[in-house]
mmCIF file of C-alpha atoms in Angstrom:
data_model
loop_
_atom_site.group_PDB
_atom_site.id
_atom_site.type_symbol
_atom_site.label_atom_id
_atom_site.label_comp_id
_atom_site.label_asym_id
_atom_site.label_seq_id
_atom_site.Cartn_x
_atom_site.Cartn_y
_atom_site.Cartn_z
ATOM 1 C CA MET A 1194 -30.772 -2.227 -6.551
ATOM 2 C CA THR A 1195 -28.085 -0.583 -5.064
ATOM 3 C CA ARG A 1196 -24.741 -1.091 -7.003
ATOM 4 C CA LYS A 1197 -21.234 -1.206 -5.386
ATOM 5 C CA ILE A 1198 -17.978 0.283 -6.079
ATOM 6 C CA GLY A 1199 -14.946 -1.082 -4.237
ATOM 7 C CA LEU A 1200 -11.624 0.631 -3.386
ATOM 8 C CA LEU A 1201 -8.581 -1.271 -3.116
ATOM 9 C CA LEU A 1202 -6.161 1.088 -1.490
ATOM 10 C CA GLY A 1203 -2.604 1.384 0.185
ATOM 11 C CA ARG A 1204 -1.564 4.329 2.550
ATOM 12 C CA GLU A 1205 -3.683 6.988 0.987
ATOM 13 C CA TRP A 1206 -5.580 9.062 3.304
ATOM 14 C CA SER A 1207 -7.017 12.147 1.412
ATOM 15 C CA TRP A 1208 -8.731 10.852 -1.734
ATOM 16 C CA PRO A 1209 -10.784 7.769 -0.526
ATOM 17 C CA PRO A 1210 -13.161 9.143 1.905
ATOM 18 C CA ALA A 1211 -13.318 12.499 -0.009
ATOM 19 C CA PHE A 1212 -14.322 10.149 -2.999
ATOM 20 C CA MET A 1213 -16.743 7.979 -1.098
ATOM 21 C CA GLU A 1214 -18.318 11.067 0.319
ATOM 22 C CA GLU A 1215 -18.918 12.460 -3.461
ATOM 23 C CA VAL A 1216 -20.316 9.032 -4.682
ATOM 24 C CA ALA A 1217 -22.677 9.244 -1.556
ATOM 25 C CA ARG A 1218 -23.701 12.877 -2.303
ATOM 26 C CA ARG A 1219 -24.805 12.045 -5.665
ATOM 27 C CA ASP A 1220 -27.403 9.619 -4.208
ATOM 28 C CA VAL A 1221 -27.960 7.594 -7.642
ATOM 29 C CA GLY A 1222 -28.301 3.993 -6.150
ATOM 30 C CA VAL A 1223 -24.283 3.827 -6.088
ATOM 31 C CA VAL A 1224 -22.131 3.136 -2.897
ATOM 32 C CA ALA A 1225 -18.489 2.972 -2.610
ATOM 33 C CA GLU A 1226 -16.795 1.218 0.390
ATOM 34 C CA TYR A 1227 -13.436 -0.382 0.839
ATOM 35 C CA VAL A 1228 -12.848 -3.704 -0.635
ATOM 36 C CA GLN A 1229 -12.382 -6.891 1.960
ATOM 37 C CA LEU A 1230 -10.837 -9.934 1.010
ATOM 38 C CA ASP A 1231 -9.379 -12.917 2.938
ATOM 39 C CA ALA A 1232 -8.871 -16.375 1.330
ATOM 40 C CA GLU A 1233 -10.832 -15.974 -2.068
ATOM 41 C CA ARG A 1234 -12.508 -19.062 -3.630
ATOM 42 C CA MET A 1235 -12.210 -19.245 -7.470
ATOM 43 C CA ASP A 1236 -15.814 -19.801 -7.459
ATOM 44 C CA GLU A 1237 -17.142 -17.282 -5.270
ATOM 45 C CA PRO A 1238 -18.824 -14.393 -6.942
ATOM 46 C CA VAL A 1239 -17.277 -11.048 -6.612
ATOM 47 C CA GLU A 1240 -19.866 -8.804 -4.994
ATOM 48 C CA TYR A 1241 -18.635 -5.395 -6.521
ATOM 49 C CA ASP A 1242 -19.721 -3.733 -10.064
ATOM 50 C CA LEU A 1243 -16.767 -1.920 -10.287
ATOM 51 C CA VAL A 1244 -13.407 -1.803 -8.360
ATOM 52 C CA ILE A 1245 -10.824 1.056 -8.453
ATOM 53 C CA ASP A 1246 -7.404 -0.571 -8.022
ATOM 54 C CA ARG A 1247 -4.505 1.909 -6.408
ATOM 55 C CA ILE A 1248 -2.215 -0.421 -5.130
ATOM 56 C CA SER A 1249 -2.043 -4.260 -6.697
ATOM 57 C CA HIS A 1250 1.089 -3.313 -8.373
ATOM 58 C CA GLU A 1251 2.523 -3.512 -4.753
ATOM 59 C CA VAL A 1252 0.489 -6.186 -3.589
ATOM 60 C CA PRO A 1253 0.752 -9.296 -5.841
ATOM 61 C CA PHE A 1254 -2.296 -11.075 -4.086
ATOM 62 C CA TYR A 1255 -4.692 -8.060 -5.049
ATOM 63 C CA ARG A 1256 -3.578 -8.279 -8.735
ATOM 64 C CA THR A 1257 -4.324 -12.072 -8.550
ATOM 65 C CA TRP A 1258 -7.692 -11.550 -7.278
ATOM 66 C CA LEU A 1259 -8.571 -8.479 -9.562
ATOM 67 C CA LYS A 1260 -7.848 -10.845 -12.648
ATOM 68 C CA LYS A 1261 -10.589 -13.285 -11.471
ATOM 69 C CA ALA A 1262 -12.830 -10.199 -10.783
ATOM 70 C CA ALA A 1263 -12.540 -9.174 -14.394
ATOM 71 C CA LEU A 1264 -13.248 -12.517 -15.265
ATOM 72 C CA ASP A 1265 -16.566 -12.495 -13.843
ATOM 73 C CA GLY A 1266 -17.508 -9.240 -15.402
ATOM 74 C CA THR A 1267 -16.461 -6.774 -13.043
ATOM 75 C CA VAL A 1268 -15.257 -3.783 -14.293
ATOM 76 C CA VAL A 1269 -11.647 -3.154 -12.782
ATOM 77 C CA VAL A 1270 -10.017 0.148 -13.202
ATOM 78 C CA ASN A 1271 -7.521 -0.286 -14.511
ATOM 79 C CA ASN A 1272 -7.453 -3.298 -16.549
ATOM 80 C CA PRO A 1273 -5.211 -5.645 -14.273
ATOM 81 C CA PHE A 1274 -4.289 -7.739 -17.585
ATOM 82 C CA MET A 1275 -2.919 -4.498 -19.287
ATOM 83 C CA TRP A 1276 -1.375 -3.428 -15.938
ATOM 84 C CA THR A 1277 0.538 -6.801 -15.530
ATOM 85 C CA ALA A 1278 1.944 -6.548 -19.158
ATOM 86 C CA ASP A 1279 2.959 -2.852 -19.590
ATOM 87 C CA ASP A 1280 6.571 -1.647 -19.713
ATOM 88 C CA LYS A 1281 8.325 1.595 -20.594
ATOM 89 C CA PHE A 1282 10.050 -0.034 -23.731
ATOM 90 C CA PHE A 1283 6.600 -1.142 -25.052
ATOM 91 C CA GLY A 1284 5.260 2.192 -24.162
ATOM 92 C CA ALA A 1285 8.052 4.096 -26.243
ATOM 93 C CA ALA A 1286 7.336 1.926 -29.143
ATOM 94 C CA LEU A 1287 3.618 2.493 -28.800
ATOM 95 C CA ALA A 1288 3.853 5.900 -28.652
ATOM 96 C CA THR A 1289 6.001 6.339 -31.691
ATOM 97 C CA LYS A 1290 3.669 4.278 -33.546
ATOM 98 C CA LEU A 1291 0.685 6.342 -32.443
ATOM 99 C CA GLY A 1292 2.466 9.678 -33.722
ATOM 100 C CA VAL A 1293 3.230 10.776 -30.080
ATOM 101 C CA ALA A 1294 6.889 12.180 -29.692
ATOM 102 C CA SER A 1295 8.842 10.075 -27.438
ATOM 103 C CA PRO A 1296 12.379 9.829 -26.457
ATOM 104 C CA ARG A 1297 14.695 7.430 -28.119
ATOM 105 C CA THR A 1298 14.599 4.521 -26.088
ATOM 106 C CA VAL A 1299 16.706 0.803 -25.780
ATOM 107 C CA ALA A 1300 15.951 -1.958 -23.624
ATOM 108 C CA LEU A 1301 18.872 -3.626 -21.846
ATOM 109 C CA PRO A 1302 19.583 -7.419 -20.779
ATOM 110 C CA ASN A 1303 19.265 -7.845 -17.170
ATOM 111 C CA LYS A 1304 22.445 -7.508 -15.219
ATOM 112 C CA GLN A 1305 21.483 -10.326 -12.784
ATOM 113 C CA TYR A 1306 19.290 -13.021 -12.905
ATOM 114 C CA VAL A 1307 17.368 -15.473 -10.530
ATOM 115 C CA ALA A 1308 19.112 -18.462 -9.311
ATOM 116 C CA GLY A 1309 19.233 -21.179 -12.065
ATOM 117 C CA ILE A 1310 20.056 -19.071 -15.119
ATOM 118 C CA ASP A 1311 23.426 -20.137 -16.444
ATOM 119 C CA HIS A 1312 25.079 -17.459 -18.746
ATOM 120 C CA ASP A 1313 26.406 -19.987 -21.518
ATOM 121 C CA GLU A 1314 23.341 -22.306 -21.428
ATOM 122 C CA SER A 1315 20.465 -20.026 -20.636
ATOM 123 C CA LEU A 1316 21.370 -16.812 -22.322
ATOM 124 C CA ARG A 1317 22.366 -18.349 -25.546
ATOM 125 C CA ASN A 1318 20.309 -15.683 -27.240
ATOM 126 C CA LEU A 1319 22.098 -12.905 -26.381
ATOM 127 C CA ARG A 1320 24.905 -11.261 -27.833
ATOM 128 C CA TYR A 1321 27.836 -10.361 -25.851
ATOM 129 C CA PRO A 1322 29.356 -8.148 -24.930
ATOM 130 C CA LEU A 1323 27.056 -5.134 -25.272
ATOM 131 C CA ASP A 1324 27.507 -2.556 -27.753
ATOM 132 C CA TRP A 1325 27.590 0.566 -25.847
ATOM 133 C CA GLN A 1326 29.182 2.901 -28.396
ATOM 134 C CA ARG A 1327 26.317 2.044 -30.610
ATOM 135 C CA LEU A 1328 23.885 2.544 -27.585
ATOM 136 C CA VAL A 1329 25.101 6.149 -26.750
ATOM 137 C CA GLU A 1330 25.251 7.036 -30.212
ATOM 138 C CA TYR A 1331 21.421 6.593 -30.781
ATOM 139 C CA VAL A 1332 20.132 8.116 -27.391
ATOM 140 C CA GLY A 1333 22.749 10.720 -26.757
ATOM 141 C CA MET A 1334 24.083 12.294 -23.588
ATOM 142 C CA PRO A 1335 22.895 12.881 -20.969
ATOM 143 C CA CYS A 1336 20.672 9.787 -21.040
ATOM 144 C CA VAL A 1337 18.152 8.481 -18.284
ATOM 145 C CA LEU A 1338 18.399 4.870 -17.060
ATOM 146 C CA LYS A 1339 15.183 3.587 -15.547
ATOM 147 C CA ASP A 1340 13.506 0.469 -14.493
ATOM 148 C CA ALA A 1341 11.283 -0.903 -17.366
ATOM 149 C CA HIS A 1342 8.413 -1.758 -14.874
ATOM 150 C CA GLY A 1343 8.909 1.011 -12.373
ATOM 151 C CA GLY A 1344 7.288 4.171 -11.331
ATOM 152 C CA GLY A 1345 7.283 6.549 -8.377
ATOM 153 C CA TRP A 1346 10.715 7.988 -9.502
ATOM 154 C CA LYS A 1347 12.277 4.831 -8.204
ATOM 155 C CA ASP A 1348 15.400 3.435 -9.888
ATOM 156 C CA VAL A 1349 15.990 6.388 -12.278
ATOM 157 C CA TYR A 1350 19.423 7.655 -12.911
ATOM 158 C CA VAL A 1351 20.438 10.636 -15.127
ATOM 159 C CA CYS A 1352 23.796 9.588 -16.349
ATOM 160 C CA HIS A 1353 26.150 12.244 -18.007
ATOM 161 C CA SER A 1354 28.861 9.831 -19.181
ATOM 162 C CA LEU A 1355 28.971 6.284 -20.354
ATOM 163 C CA GLU A 1356 30.890 5.364 -17.132
ATOM 164 C CA GLU A 1357 27.967 6.680 -15.057
ATOM 165 C CA LEU A 1358 25.698 4.868 -17.170
ATOM 166 C CA ILE A 1359 27.456 1.528 -16.785
ATOM 167 C CA HIS A 1360 28.157 2.169 -13.082
ATOM 168 C CA HIS A 1361 24.104 2.255 -12.566
ATOM 169 C CA TYR A 1362 23.526 -0.303 -14.970
ATOM 170 C CA ASP A 1363 26.104 -2.848 -12.891
ATOM 171 C CA HIS A 1364 24.380 -2.011 -10.019
ATOM 172 C CA SER A 1365 20.681 -2.758 -11.250
ATOM 173 C CA GLY A 1366 20.457 -6.256 -10.018
ATOM 174 C CA GLN A 1367 17.492 -8.250 -11.414
ATOM 175 C CA LEU A 1368 15.635 -5.365 -12.886
ATOM 176 C CA THR A 1369 14.971 -4.960 -16.543
ATOM 177 C CA MET A 1370 16.418 -1.321 -17.271
ATOM 178 C CA VAL A 1371 15.635 1.007 -20.579
ATOM 179 C CA VAL A 1372 17.855 3.659 -21.367
ATOM 180 C CA GLN A 1373 16.373 6.875 -22.899
ATOM 181 C CA GLU A 1374 17.311 10.157 -24.660
ATOM 182 C CA PHE A 1375 17.192 12.994 -22.081
ATOM 183 C CA ILE A 1376 15.061 15.645 -23.109
ATOM 184 C CA GLU A 1377 16.371 18.699 -21.767
ATOM 185 C CA TRP A 1378 12.987 20.611 -21.165
ATOM 186 C CA ASP A 1379 11.923 24.366 -21.307
ATOM 187 C CA HIS A 1380 8.275 23.307 -19.947
ATOM 188 C CA PHE A 1381 7.213 20.217 -17.775
ATOM 189 C CA VAL A 1382 3.577 19.107 -17.685
ATOM 190 C CA ARG A 1383 2.098 16.352 -15.702
ATOM 191 C CA CYS A 1384 -1.373 15.519 -16.724
ATOM 192 C CA ILE A 1385 -4.178 13.218 -15.091
ATOM 193 C CA CYS A 1386 -6.285 11.589 -17.452
ATOM 194 C CA ILE A 1387 -9.454 10.091 -16.021
ATOM 195 C CA GLY A 1388 -12.199 8.241 -17.963
ATOM 196 C CA GLN A 1389 -10.544 8.323 -21.350
ATOM 197 C CA GLU A 1390 -12.166 11.493 -21.485
ATOM 198 C CA HIS A 1391 -10.848 13.974 -19.450
ATOM 199 C CA VAL A 1392 -7.415 15.447 -19.043
ATOM 200 C CA LEU A 1393 -6.022 17.803 -16.640
ATOM 201 C CA PRO A 1394 -2.728 19.151 -17.607
ATOM 202 C CA MET A 1395 -0.640 20.749 -14.581
ATOM 203 C CA LYS A 1396 2.674 22.766 -14.430
ATOM 204 C CA TYR A 1397 5.025 20.333 -12.486
ATOM 205 C CA ASP A 1398 8.614 20.902 -11.481
ATOM 206 C CA PRO A 1399 10.170 17.274 -11.233
ATOM 207 C CA ARG A 1400 12.969 18.651 -9.558
ATOM 208 C CA GLU A 1401 11.029 20.112 -6.578
ATOM 209 C CA ARG A 1402 8.256 17.238 -6.890
ATOM 210 C CA LYS A 1403 5.750 20.033 -7.052
ATOM 211 C CA TYR A 1404 2.678 21.086 -9.049
ATOM 212 C CA HIS A 1405 2.054 25.174 -9.570
ATOM 213 C CA VAL A 1406 -1.353 26.017 -10.256
ATOM 214 C CA GLU A 1407 -1.013 28.223 -13.088
ATOM 215 C CA HIS A 1408 -3.983 27.585 -15.476
ATOM 216 C CA ALA A 1409 -2.583 29.601 -18.415
ATOM 217 C CA HIS A 1410 0.930 27.848 -18.543
ATOM 218 C CA LEU A 1411 0.070 26.434 -21.778
ATOM 219 C CA SER A 1412 -0.702 28.258 -25.392
ATOM 220 C CA PRO A 1413 -3.756 26.944 -26.614
ATOM 221 C CA ALA A 1414 -2.118 24.968 -29.336
ATOM 222 C CA LEU A 1415 0.254 23.209 -27.101
ATOM 223 C CA GLY A 1416 -2.334 22.616 -24.486
ATOM 224 C CA ARG A 1417 -4.657 20.936 -27.079
ATOM 225 C CA ARG A 1418 -1.443 18.721 -28.242
ATOM 226 C CA ILE A 1419 -0.776 17.533 -24.977
ATOM 227 C CA VAL A 1420 -4.478 16.915 -23.980
ATOM 228 C CA ASP A 1421 -4.937 15.116 -27.457
ATOM 229 C CA ASP A 1422 -1.619 13.220 -27.017
ATOM 230 C CA SER A 1423 -2.770 12.030 -23.427
ATOM 231 C CA LEU A 1424 -6.150 10.745 -24.551
ATOM 232 C CA THR A 1425 -4.465 8.790 -27.559
ATOM 233 C CA LEU A 1426 -2.194 7.023 -25.136
ATOM 234 C CA CYS A 1427 -4.795 6.312 -22.539
ATOM 235 C CA ARG A 1428 -7.201 5.111 -24.933
ATOM 236 C CA ALA A 1429 -4.664 2.536 -26.742
ATOM 237 C CA LEU A 1430 -3.367 1.739 -23.482
ATOM 238 C CA GLY A 1431 -7.296 1.054 -22.162
ATOM 239 C CA TYR A 1432 -6.468 2.939 -18.874
ATOM 240 C CA ASP A 1433 -9.319 5.086 -17.373
ATOM 241 C CA MET A 1434 -7.118 6.719 -14.802
ATOM 242 C CA ASN A 1435 -3.422 7.512 -15.557
ATOM 243 C CA SER A 1436 -0.613 10.037 -14.999
ATOM 244 C CA LEU A 1437 1.266 11.117 -18.056
ATOM 245 C CA GLU A 1438 4.347 13.396 -17.887
ATOM 246 C CA PHE A 1439 5.376 15.303 -20.995
ATOM 247 C CA ALA A 1440 8.807 17.149 -21.293
ATOM 248 C CA VAL A 1441 8.504 20.241 -23.705
ATOM 249 C CA ARG A 1442 11.465 21.061 -25.858
ATOM 250 C CA ASP A 1443 11.398 23.743 -28.775
ATOM 251 C CA GLY A 1444 7.632 23.569 -28.742
ATOM 252 C CA VAL A 1445 7.315 19.849 -28.995
ATOM 253 C CA PRO A 1446 5.709 17.757 -26.135
ATOM 254 C CA TYR A 1447 7.549 14.288 -25.721
ATOM 255 C CA ALA A 1448 5.827 11.529 -23.507
ATOM 256 C CA ILE A 1449 8.573 10.715 -21.210
ATOM 257 C CA ASP A 1450 6.507 8.839 -18.641
ATOM 258 C CA PHE A 1451 2.777 7.845 -19.436
ATOM 259 C CA MET A 1452 2.231 4.415 -17.800
ATOM 260 C CA ASN A 1453 1.058 5.302 -14.159
ATOM 261 C CA PRO A 1454 -2.109 3.505 -13.914
ATOM 262 C CA ALA A 1455 -2.402 4.786 -9.852
ATOM 263 C CA PRO A 1456 -1.842 8.547 -10.232
ATOM 264 C CA ASP A 1457 -1.166 10.932 -7.591
ATOM 265 C CA MET A 1458 -4.281 12.222 -5.993
ATOM 266 C CA ASP A 1459 -2.809 13.187 -2.641
ATOM 267 C CA LEU A 1460 -4.550 16.447 -1.329
ATOM 268 C CA TYR A 1461 -1.446 18.294 -0.522
ATOM 269 C CA SER A 1462 0.794 17.335 -3.572
ATOM 270 C CA LEU A 1463 -2.131 17.990 -5.928
ATOM 271 C CA THR A 1464 -3.133 21.370 -4.028
ATOM 272 C CA PRO A 1465 -6.534 21.764 -2.950
ATOM 273 C CA GLU A 1466 -8.014 22.908 -6.455
ATOM 274 C CA TYR A 1467 -6.689 19.856 -8.428
ATOM 275 C CA PHE A 1468 -7.798 17.456 -5.741
ATOM 276 C CA ASP A 1469 -11.307 18.599 -5.927
ATOM 277 C CA TRP A 1470 -11.106 17.962 -9.501
ATOM 278 C CA ALA A 1471 -9.724 14.724 -9.167
ATOM 279 C CA VAL A 1472 -12.479 13.817 -6.684
ATOM 280 C CA LYS A 1473 -15.284 14.952 -8.877
ATOM 281 C CA THR A 1474 -14.061 13.529 -12.103
ATOM 282 C CA MET A 1475 -13.272 10.103 -10.887
ATOM 283 C CA ALA A 1476 -16.975 9.863 -9.229
ATOM 284 C CA ASP A 1477 -18.252 11.045 -12.473
ATOM 285 C CA MET A 1478 -16.383 8.255 -14.289
ATOM 286 C CA ALA A 1479 -16.893 5.649 -11.670
ATOM 287 C CA ILE A 1480 -20.793 5.840 -11.280
ATOM 288 C CA ARG A 1481 -21.076 5.993 -15.353
ATOM 289 C CA LEU A 1482 -19.155 2.775 -15.480
ATOM 290 C CA THR A 1483 -21.017 1.259 -12.774
ATOM 291 C CA LEU A 1484 -24.346 2.106 -14.137
ATOM 292 C CA ALA A 1485 -23.650 1.216 -17.744
ATOM 293 C CA GLU A 1486 -25.469 -1.650 -19.213
ATOM 294 C CA ARG A 1487 -22.766 -4.291 -19.735
ATOM 295 C CA ARG A 1488 -22.628 -8.019 -20.724
ATOM 296 C CA PRO A 1489 -20.129 -10.554 -19.326
ATOM 297 C CA PRO A 1490 -16.826 -10.947 -21.513
ATOM 298 C CA GLN A 1491 -16.966 -13.886 -24.035
ATOM 299 C CA LEU A 1492 -14.269 -16.222 -22.542
ATOM 300 C CA HIS A 1493 -13.904 -18.161 -25.478
ATOM 301 C CA ARG A 1494 -12.719 -14.993 -27.332
ATOM 302 C CA GLY A 1495 -10.438 -14.050 -24.519
ATOM 303 C CA GLU A 1496 -12.523 -10.771 -23.967
ATOM 304 C CA PHE A 1497 -11.614 -10.596 -20.011
ATOM 305 C CA LEU A 1498 -7.862 -9.805 -21.430
ATOM 306 C CA ILE A 1499 -9.042 -6.476 -23.111
ATOM 307 C CA GLY A 1500 -11.379 -5.184 -20.673
ATOM 308 C CA ARG A 1501 -15.206 -4.333 -20.193
ATOM 309 C CA ARG A 1502 -17.613 -4.809 -22.328
ATOM 310 C CA PHE A 1503 -20.618 -2.269 -22.634
ATOM 311 C CA ALA A 1504 -23.746 -2.637 -24.679
ATOM 312 C CA SER A 1505 -24.572 1.308 -24.412
ATOM 313 C CA ALA A 1506 -24.218 2.934 -27.759
ATOM 314 C CA ARG A 1507 -22.232 6.000 -26.112
ATOM 315 C CA ASP A 1508 -19.534 3.686 -25.214
ATOM 316 C CA ARG A 1509 -19.594 1.505 -28.291
ATOM 317 C CA ALA A 1510 -19.183 4.901 -30.226
ATOM 318 C CA GLY A 1511 -16.221 6.347 -28.168
ATOM 319 C CA ASP A 1512 -17.185 9.895 -29.716
ATOM 320 C CA VAL A 1513 -17.488 11.991 -26.513
ATOM 321 C CA ASP A 1514 -16.946 15.871 -25.843
ATOM 322 C CA HIS A 1515 -13.948 16.682 -23.782
ATOM 323 C CA GLU A 1516 -14.815 19.830 -21.710
ATOM 324 C CA PRO A 1517 -11.980 21.928 -20.070
ATOM 325 C CA PRO A 1518 -11.371 20.248 -16.542
ATOM 326 C CA THR A 1519 -11.128 23.352 -14.714
ATOM 327 C CA ALA A 1520 -11.839 27.262 -15.672
ATOM 328 C CA GLY A 1521 -8.720 28.597 -17.473
ATOM 329 C CA ALA A 1522 -7.040 25.549 -17.909
ATOM 330 C CA ALA A 1523 -5.677 24.515 -21.202
ATOM 331 C CA PRO A 1524 -8.432 23.818 -23.695
ATOM 332 C CA ALA A 1525 -9.276 19.905 -23.996
ATOM 333 C CA ALA A 1526 -9.156 18.331 -27.084
ATOM 334 C CA PRO A 1527 -11.805 18.558 -29.764
ATOM 335 C CA THR A 1528 -13.942 15.521 -30.540
ATOM 336 C CA ARG A 1529 -12.739 12.753 -32.914
ATOM 337 C CA LYS A 1530 -14.683 14.063 -35.840
ATOM 338 C CA GLN A 1531 -13.309 17.706 -35.472
ATOM 339 C CA ARG A 1532 -9.796 16.707 -34.853
ATOM 340 C CA PRO A 1533 -7.767 17.635 -37.733
ATOM 341 C CA ALA A 1534 -4.894 15.506 -38.655
ATOM 342 C CA ARG A 1535 -1.350 16.351 -38.071
ATOM 343 C CA LYS A 1536 2.040 15.115 -38.385
ATOM 344 C CA THR A 1537 3.867 14.823 -34.988
ATOM 345 C CA ALA A 1538 7.437 16.170 -35.151
ATOM 346 C CA ALA A 1539 10.044 13.448 -34.879
ATOM 347 C CA PRO A 1540 12.333 13.529 -31.718
ATOM 348 C CA ALA A 1541 15.672 15.647 -32.435
ATOM 349 C CA THR A 1542 18.562 13.726 -33.754
ATOM 350 C CA SER A 1543 20.915 12.736 -30.596
ATOM 351 C CA LYS A 1544 24.243 13.984 -30.710
ATOM 352 C CA ALA A 1545 26.746 11.226 -30.977
ATOM 353 C CA VAL A 1546 29.238 11.080 -27.940
ATOM 354 C CA ALA A 1547 32.437 8.934 -27.515
ATOM 355 C CA ALA A 1548 31.733 5.714 -26.338
ATOM 356 C CA ARG A 1549 34.125 4.442 -23.497
ATOM 357 C CA LYS A 1550 36.748 2.102 -25.464
ATOM 358 C CA SER A 1551 36.425 -0.932 -23.076
ATOM 359 C CA THR A 1552 33.169 -2.882 -22.634
ATOM 360 C CA PRO A 1553 32.205 -5.325 -19.783
ATOM 361 C CA LYS A 1554 33.892 -8.577 -20.288
ATOM 362 C CA ARG A 1555 32.573 -12.078 -19.873
ATOM 363 C CA PRO A 1556 33.213 -13.866 -16.904
ATOM 364 C CA ALA A 1557 35.919 -16.715 -16.950
ATOM 365 C CA ALA A 1558 33.677 -19.356 -15.371
ATOM 366 C CA LYS A 1559 30.190 -19.933 -15.713
ATOM 367 C CA GLY A 1560 27.812 -18.095 -13.360
ATOM 368 C CA LYS A 1561 25.029 -15.690 -13.308
ATOM 369 C CA ARG A 1562 25.135 -12.464 -15.621
ATOM 370 C CA GLY A 1563 25.565 -10.219 -12.511
ATOM 371 C CA ASP A 1564 29.130 -11.536 -12.153
ATOM 372 C CA GLU A 1565 29.986 -9.111 -15.188
ATOM 373 C CA SER A 1566 31.813 -5.914 -14.455
#
């Protein structure tokens, strides 16, 4: 019986056809095609064994359907329940608990709220005004203000003063923002992680938004650590495809952005060599997950929230070899049994800065928090 992979896509043009051709070339009883949806019934079976989701973060209807597909036992890459729940404040806390170096991070109350939220009655759990001085003493200057649920470098501001930080915060609208320590890096790495097994660490310049094909850009030790940290994070999040960014300062890789479940796979941005790796590795992973023996999630235990449930010993064990993604690239992480214990260096202490003497004042009349200045 032929098994089906469904692709849920946006405006991508290069990766989808290349992926479908690669799956067809393998000739293993698996086909890949574009998902087709209209008005979906709650009791209508999902025809796909696996769905690769690249766009539901922008199209809420897709996310709604994907959660139902997961309920039916379809393997969804990535888990729509986790993708719905993640945010950068949670991510920074998770990384720290996992021993992965992460910038100091603070979550801020929203500047504005939806209609019906009354400042005095609805927000009685919030202290006011914000303690800006305590905040900047923790994260230091410069710092980065960003959308806790955003991606693609949208709504990200590098702030060099408290006045600049408050200015961007005052214009953040209904977004939930976080403030992070700015890591003044001497090396920047963006990784693509696929299948919770394979990591491609690429030299990347965030100022130019450009990848550099330099396979030997990392020392063996730093390469192993970045690959190991990438796998640690992806396995904890349950993501089968993800993009992770590391800012390296004084030899320590800080995970500054690692919740990107629809990573860049465009031919022209990735470069042909890295694009070819992404196509083939995604095909490997998707075919393996599609053909793996699995059982429906046990609904009374809420297993559909966690993700797939495989029956094969290999997937239960979780001990897999990590081969180098491409010749000459940074070496991959050792297997779990080989991996030595290590202590991750803690983030450097932020330099305290003088905070602005005045703080936003409570509005005289009742209204939305967006009336603050």
